[in-house]
Amino acid sequence: MTSSVPPVRARRRTALAALLCAGLVTALTACGEDPDEGTNGVGKLDATEIEKRTQRAADSADAVRLAGTLVSKGGTYKLDMQLKGDGGTGSVVSKDSTFELLRIGDALYLKADSGFWSHEEKPGTDGGAGGAAADKLQNKYVKVPQDDPTYKQLRGFTDKKTLLDGILTLHGTLNKGDRQTVGATRTVQIMGGKGEGGLLDVALEGKEYPLRFARGGGGGTVTLSDWGKNFPLEAPAQVDTVDYGKQLPRTAS
């Protein structure tokens, strides 16, 4: 004599088995989700390799825009610069003054407010331009002589390689951090020395460009955008240019 499972009970067992299987498949699928799906793949690399890849990407780009705040021994500077291989343009704001820089090849132009030009190193000295001269010079372009002590320092703000090498440097043992976003772009973070050596957000979409850098020790944060986006560089009109006539203030930057 053979026994059989009642049809209703059999259907219930079949439904339960199907439900368990479906749940198991869902769980396995969730556990197997790839956080790097649809990305450029750098998130799978270790921190050292990510740093190498993002530095190569930055070096190969024709242009970039850099904006943010840098803190150094000389003070705090707010930058908004567009940079490319043969020059750059933008503004620098410090505690005491605001000035704009424009470089085309080796020709460097400076446009500053009266606070910049009237600066004096010591009371009673001729370190500044004086009130009348400062009024004449403010908001006019001055071509900085290449033998002027401030030329190299000011040029550094307009030099893509110099500026990027100076700020995109992580110190100490590299570690990979969290996934974040800069604007609408997903990033992976790498950091040096447990975060004290700087924190860099690297794009997970498109080219592996650096998109944001926080310097260690409260040294400021800058964002990097418009990678590879060209922009015009044109010498200022003669009517907008004046001759300073002597050495620029040494505390210009």
Short mmCIF file of C-alpha atoms in Angstrom, two decimals:
data_model
loop_
_atom_site.label_atom_id
_atom_site.label_comp_id
_atom_site.label_asym_id
_atom_site.label_seq_id
_atom_site.Cartn_x
_atom_site.Cartn_y
_atom_site.Cartn_z
CA MET A 1 0.00 0.00 0.00
CA THR A 2 1.46 3.40 -0.94
CA SER A 3 0.77 6.74 0.73
CA SER A 4 0.44 10.02 -0.99
CA VAL A 5 0.71 13.60 0.16
CA PRO A 6 -2.59 15.43 -0.02
CA PRO A 7 -2.60 17.86 -2.97
CA VAL A 8 -3.13 20.94 -0.82
CA ARG A 9 -0.17 20.12 1.46
CA ALA A 10 2.05 19.38 -1.55
CA ARG A 11 1.23 22.73 -3.09
CA ARG A 12 2.10 24.48 0.17
CA ARG A 13 5.48 22.74 0.35
CA THR A 14 6.22 23.66 -3.26
CA ALA A 15 5.30 27.30 -2.66
CA LEU A 16 7.44 27.43 0.51
CA ALA A 17 10.41 25.91 -1.30
CA ALA A 18 10.05 28.41 -4.12
CA LEU A 19 9.86 31.27 -1.64
CA LEU A 20 12.98 30.10 0.20
CA CYS A 21 14.86 29.69 -3.07
CA ALA A 22 13.84 33.16 -4.21
CA GLY A 23 14.98 34.66 -0.91
CA LEU A 24 18.28 32.82 -1.08
CA VAL A 25 18.92 33.99 -4.64
CA THR A 26 18.11 37.57 -3.65
CA ALA A 27 20.46 37.40 -0.66
CA LEU A 28 23.29 35.94 -2.71
CA THR A 29 22.78 38.57 -5.40
CA ALA A 30 22.88 41.37 -2.83
CA CYS A 31 26.02 39.96 -1.22
CA GLY A 32 27.65 39.74 -4.62
CA GLU A 33 26.91 43.33 -5.71
CA ASP A 34 29.99 45.04 -7.14
CA PRO A 35 30.43 48.61 -5.83
CA ASP A 36 32.72 49.28 -8.80
CA GLU A 37 30.18 48.27 -11.42
CA GLY A 38 29.91 51.03 -13.99
CA THR A 39 33.07 52.80 -12.76
CA ASN A 40 36.54 53.18 -14.26
CA GLY A 41 37.78 50.42 -11.96
CA VAL A 42 40.34 52.36 -9.91
CA GLY A 43 38.36 51.65 -6.75
CA LYS A 44 39.57 48.05 -6.94
CA LEU A 45 43.22 49.09 -6.78
CA ASP A 46 45.32 49.67 -3.69
CA ALA A 47 46.03 53.22 -2.51
CA THR A 48 49.53 53.38 -3.99
CA GLU A 49 48.37 52.37 -7.45
CA ILE A 50 45.40 54.77 -7.29
CA GLU A 51 47.80 57.62 -6.49
CA LYS A 52 50.00 56.72 -9.47
CA ARG A 53 47.01 56.54 -11.80
CA THR A 54 45.55 59.87 -10.71
CA GLN A 55 48.93 61.63 -10.95
CA ARG A 56 49.37 60.35 -14.50
CA ALA A 57 45.87 61.52 -15.38
CA ALA A 58 46.54 64.99 -13.95
CA ASP A 59 49.87 65.29 -15.77
CA SER A 60 48.33 64.28 -19.10
CA ALA A 61 45.44 66.78 -18.94
CA ASP A 62 45.87 69.94 -21.01
CA ALA A 63 44.05 72.19 -18.54
CA VAL A 64 42.39 72.32 -15.13
CA ARG A 65 40.58 74.73 -12.84
CA LEU A 66 41.65 74.87 -9.21
CA ALA A 67 39.60 76.63 -6.55
CA GLY A 68 39.77 76.64 -2.77
CA THR A 69 41.87 77.69 0.17
CA LEU A 70 45.54 77.02 0.93
CA VAL A 71 47.16 77.69 4.28
CA SER A 72 50.93 78.20 4.48
CA LYS A 73 53.46 79.89 6.73
CA GLY A 74 52.94 83.05 4.71
CA GLY A 75 49.20 83.14 5.42
CA THR A 76 45.92 81.90 4.02
CA TYR A 77 45.14 82.25 0.32
CA LYS A 78 41.89 81.76 -1.52
CA LEU A 79 42.57 80.68 -5.08
CA ASP A 80 40.51 80.44 -8.23
CA MET A 81 42.88 79.63 -11.07
CA GLN A 82 42.58 78.21 -14.59
CA LEU A 83 45.80 76.54 -15.61
CA LYS A 84 47.31 74.96 -18.69
CA GLY A 85 50.74 74.19 -20.06
CA ASP A 86 51.57 77.61 -21.51
CA GLY A 87 50.03 79.81 -18.84
CA GLY A 88 47.18 80.51 -16.50
CA THR A 89 44.78 83.11 -15.20
CA GLY A 90 42.73 83.72 -12.09
CA SER A 91 42.58 85.42 -8.72
CA VAL A 92 44.32 85.15 -5.36
CA VAL A 93 42.84 86.62 -2.18
CA SER A 94 44.96 87.02 0.94
CA LYS A 95 44.33 88.67 4.28
CA ASP A 96 45.52 92.08 3.13
CA SER A 97 44.86 92.18 -0.59
CA THR A 98 43.27 90.77 -3.70
CA PHE A 99 45.10 90.37 -6.98
CA GLU A 100 44.65 88.76 -10.36
CA LEU A 101 47.33 86.99 -12.33
CA LEU A 102 47.66 86.34 -16.04
CA ARG A 103 50.57 84.48 -17.57
CA ILE A 104 51.16 83.81 -21.25
CA GLY A 105 54.40 81.91 -21.69
CA ASP A 106 56.97 83.84 -19.67
CA ALA A 107 55.00 87.10 -19.71
CA LEU A 108 53.38 87.56 -16.30
CA TYR A 109 50.81 90.28 -15.62
CA LEU A 110 49.51 91.36 -12.24
CA LYS A 111 46.34 93.33 -11.49
CA ALA A 112 45.74 94.29 -7.87
CA ASP A 113 43.68 96.50 -5.62
CA SER A 114 45.03 99.63 -3.95
CA GLY A 115 45.65 97.72 -0.71
CA PHE A 116 48.24 95.63 -2.48
CA TRP A 117 50.06 98.57 -4.06
CA SER A 118 50.05 100.80 -0.98
CA HIS A 119 51.63 98.12 1.19
CA GLU A 120 54.83 99.13 2.94
CA GLU A 121 57.25 96.80 4.66
CA LYS A 122 57.97 99.27 7.46
CA PRO A 123 56.47 102.64 8.37
CA GLY A 124 58.34 105.47 6.67
CA THR A 125 59.98 103.30 4.02
CA ASP A 126 59.36 103.42 0.30
CA GLY A 127 58.28 99.78 0.14
CA GLY A 128 54.89 100.64 -1.28
CA ALA A 129 53.61 102.69 -4.14
CA GLY A 130 52.08 105.44 -2.05
CA GLY A 131 48.49 106.67 -2.09
CA ALA A 132 48.48 108.51 -5.41
CA ALA A 133 50.46 105.82 -7.22
CA ALA A 134 48.32 103.09 -5.68
CA ASP A 135 45.20 104.76 -7.03
CA LYS A 136 46.79 104.89 -10.46
CA LEU A 137 47.86 101.24 -10.36
CA GLN A 138 44.79 99.64 -8.87
CA ASN A 139 42.81 97.49 -11.28
CA LYS A 140 45.43 97.99 -13.99
CA TYR A 141 47.70 95.27 -15.33
CA VAL A 142 51.39 95.55 -14.52
CA LYS A 143 53.88 93.36 -16.38
CA VAL A 144 56.12 91.78 -13.76
CA PRO A 145 59.83 91.92 -14.73
CA GLN A 146 61.39 88.45 -14.77
CA ASP A 147 64.28 89.68 -12.58
CA ASP A 148 61.88 90.98 -9.94
CA PRO A 149 62.10 89.02 -6.65
CA THR A 150 58.36 88.33 -6.70
CA TYR A 151 58.26 87.02 -10.29
CA LYS A 152 59.02 83.39 -9.46
CA GLN A 153 56.67 83.37 -6.48
CA LEU A 154 53.76 84.88 -8.40
CA ARG A 155 54.42 82.71 -11.44
CA GLY A 156 54.02 79.63 -9.24
CA PHE A 157 50.31 80.41 -8.86
CA THR A 158 49.91 80.20 -12.65
CA ASP A 159 52.04 77.11 -13.33
CA LYS A 160 49.99 73.93 -13.66
CA LYS A 161 52.77 71.48 -12.85
CA THR A 162 54.22 73.53 -10.01
CA LEU A 163 50.88 74.11 -8.35
CA LEU A 164 49.61 70.54 -8.74
CA ASP A 165 52.89 69.03 -7.56
CA GLY A 166 52.76 71.31 -4.56
CA ILE A 167 49.26 70.43 -3.41
CA LEU A 168 48.56 66.91 -4.67
CA THR A 169 51.18 65.29 -2.46
CA LEU A 170 50.18 62.73 0.14
CA HIS A 171 52.63 62.09 2.99
CA GLY A 172 53.18 58.96 5.03
CA THR A 173 51.79 55.47 4.49
CA LEU A 174 48.96 55.50 1.96
CA ASN A 175 45.58 54.03 2.78
CA LYS A 176 42.34 53.68 0.86
CA GLY A 177 39.36 55.40 2.44
CA ASP A 178 35.63 55.73 1.87
CA ARG A 179 33.55 56.13 -1.26
CA GLN A 180 32.25 59.68 -1.57
CA THR A 181 30.93 62.09 -4.18
CA VAL A 182 32.31 65.39 -5.40
CA GLY A 183 29.48 67.19 -7.10
CA ALA A 184 27.67 64.45 -8.97
CA THR A 185 30.76 62.28 -9.51
CA ARG A 186 31.48 59.21 -7.41
CA THR A 187 34.96 59.10 -5.90
CA VAL A 188 37.25 56.85 -3.90
CA GLN A 189 39.41 58.47 -1.24
CA ILE A 190 43.06 57.81 -0.56
CA MET A 191 44.85 59.28 2.41
CA GLY A 192 48.35 59.60 3.77
CA GLY A 193 49.44 59.00 7.34
CA LYS A 194 45.98 58.17 8.74
CA GLY A 195 44.55 61.30 7.15
CA GLU A 196 47.16 63.66 8.58
CA GLY A 197 49.15 63.36 5.37
CA GLY A 198 46.31 64.66 3.20
CA LEU A 199 43.09 63.28 1.73
CA LEU A 200 42.46 62.96 -2.00
CA ASP A 201 39.19 62.20 -3.81
CA VAL A 202 39.76 60.38 -7.10
CA ALA A 203 37.05 60.13 -9.76
CA LEU A 204 35.44 56.71 -10.21
CA GLU A 205 33.72 57.87 -13.39
CA GLY A 206 35.49 58.75 -16.61
CA LYS A 207 39.20 59.54 -16.31
CA GLU A 208 40.70 58.97 -12.87
CA TYR A 209 41.28 62.67 -12.20
CA PRO A 210 41.79 64.11 -8.70
CA LEU A 211 38.67 66.08 -7.86
CA ARG A 212 39.26 67.32 -4.32
CA PHE A 213 42.27 67.53 -2.05
CA ALA A 214 42.36 68.31 1.66
CA ARG A 215 45.84 69.09 2.91
CA GLY A 216 46.89 67.52 6.18
CA GLY A 217 47.05 69.55 9.36
CA GLY A 218 44.33 71.97 8.33
CA GLY A 219 46.28 73.18 5.32
CA GLY A 220 43.17 73.94 3.28
CA THR A 221 40.94 72.23 0.73
CA VAL A 222 40.82 72.70 -3.03
CA THR A 223 38.58 71.30 -5.73
CA LEU A 224 39.80 70.49 -9.22
CA SER A 225 37.48 70.65 -12.20
CA ASP A 226 37.28 71.39 -15.94
CA TRP A 227 39.99 68.82 -16.63
CA GLY A 228 41.09 69.11 -20.25
CA LYS A 229 38.77 72.05 -20.90
CA ASN A 230 40.64 74.69 -22.90
CA PHE A 231 40.32 78.42 -22.22
CA PRO A 232 41.70 81.55 -23.95
CA LEU A 233 44.77 83.44 -22.81
CA GLU A 234 45.11 86.95 -24.23
CA ALA A 235 47.47 89.74 -23.29
CA PRO A 236 45.69 92.73 -21.74
CA ALA A 237 45.02 95.77 -23.90
CA GLN A 238 47.66 98.48 -23.75
CA VAL A 239 45.14 100.94 -22.33
CA ASP A 240 44.69 98.61 -19.36
CA THR A 241 48.42 98.24 -18.72
CA VAL A 242 50.72 100.57 -16.77
CA ASP A 243 54.40 100.49 -15.87
CA TYR A 244 55.10 100.13 -12.16
CA GLY A 245 58.54 101.59 -12.64
CA LYS A 246 60.33 99.90 -9.74
CA GLN A 247 60.50 96.75 -7.71
CA LEU A 248 57.16 95.30 -6.69
CA PRO A 249 56.31 94.91 -2.99
CA ARG A 250 58.18 91.86 -1.73
CA THR A 251 55.20 90.69 0.31
CA ALA A 252 53.04 90.49 -2.80
CA SER A 253 52.17 86.84 -2.19
#
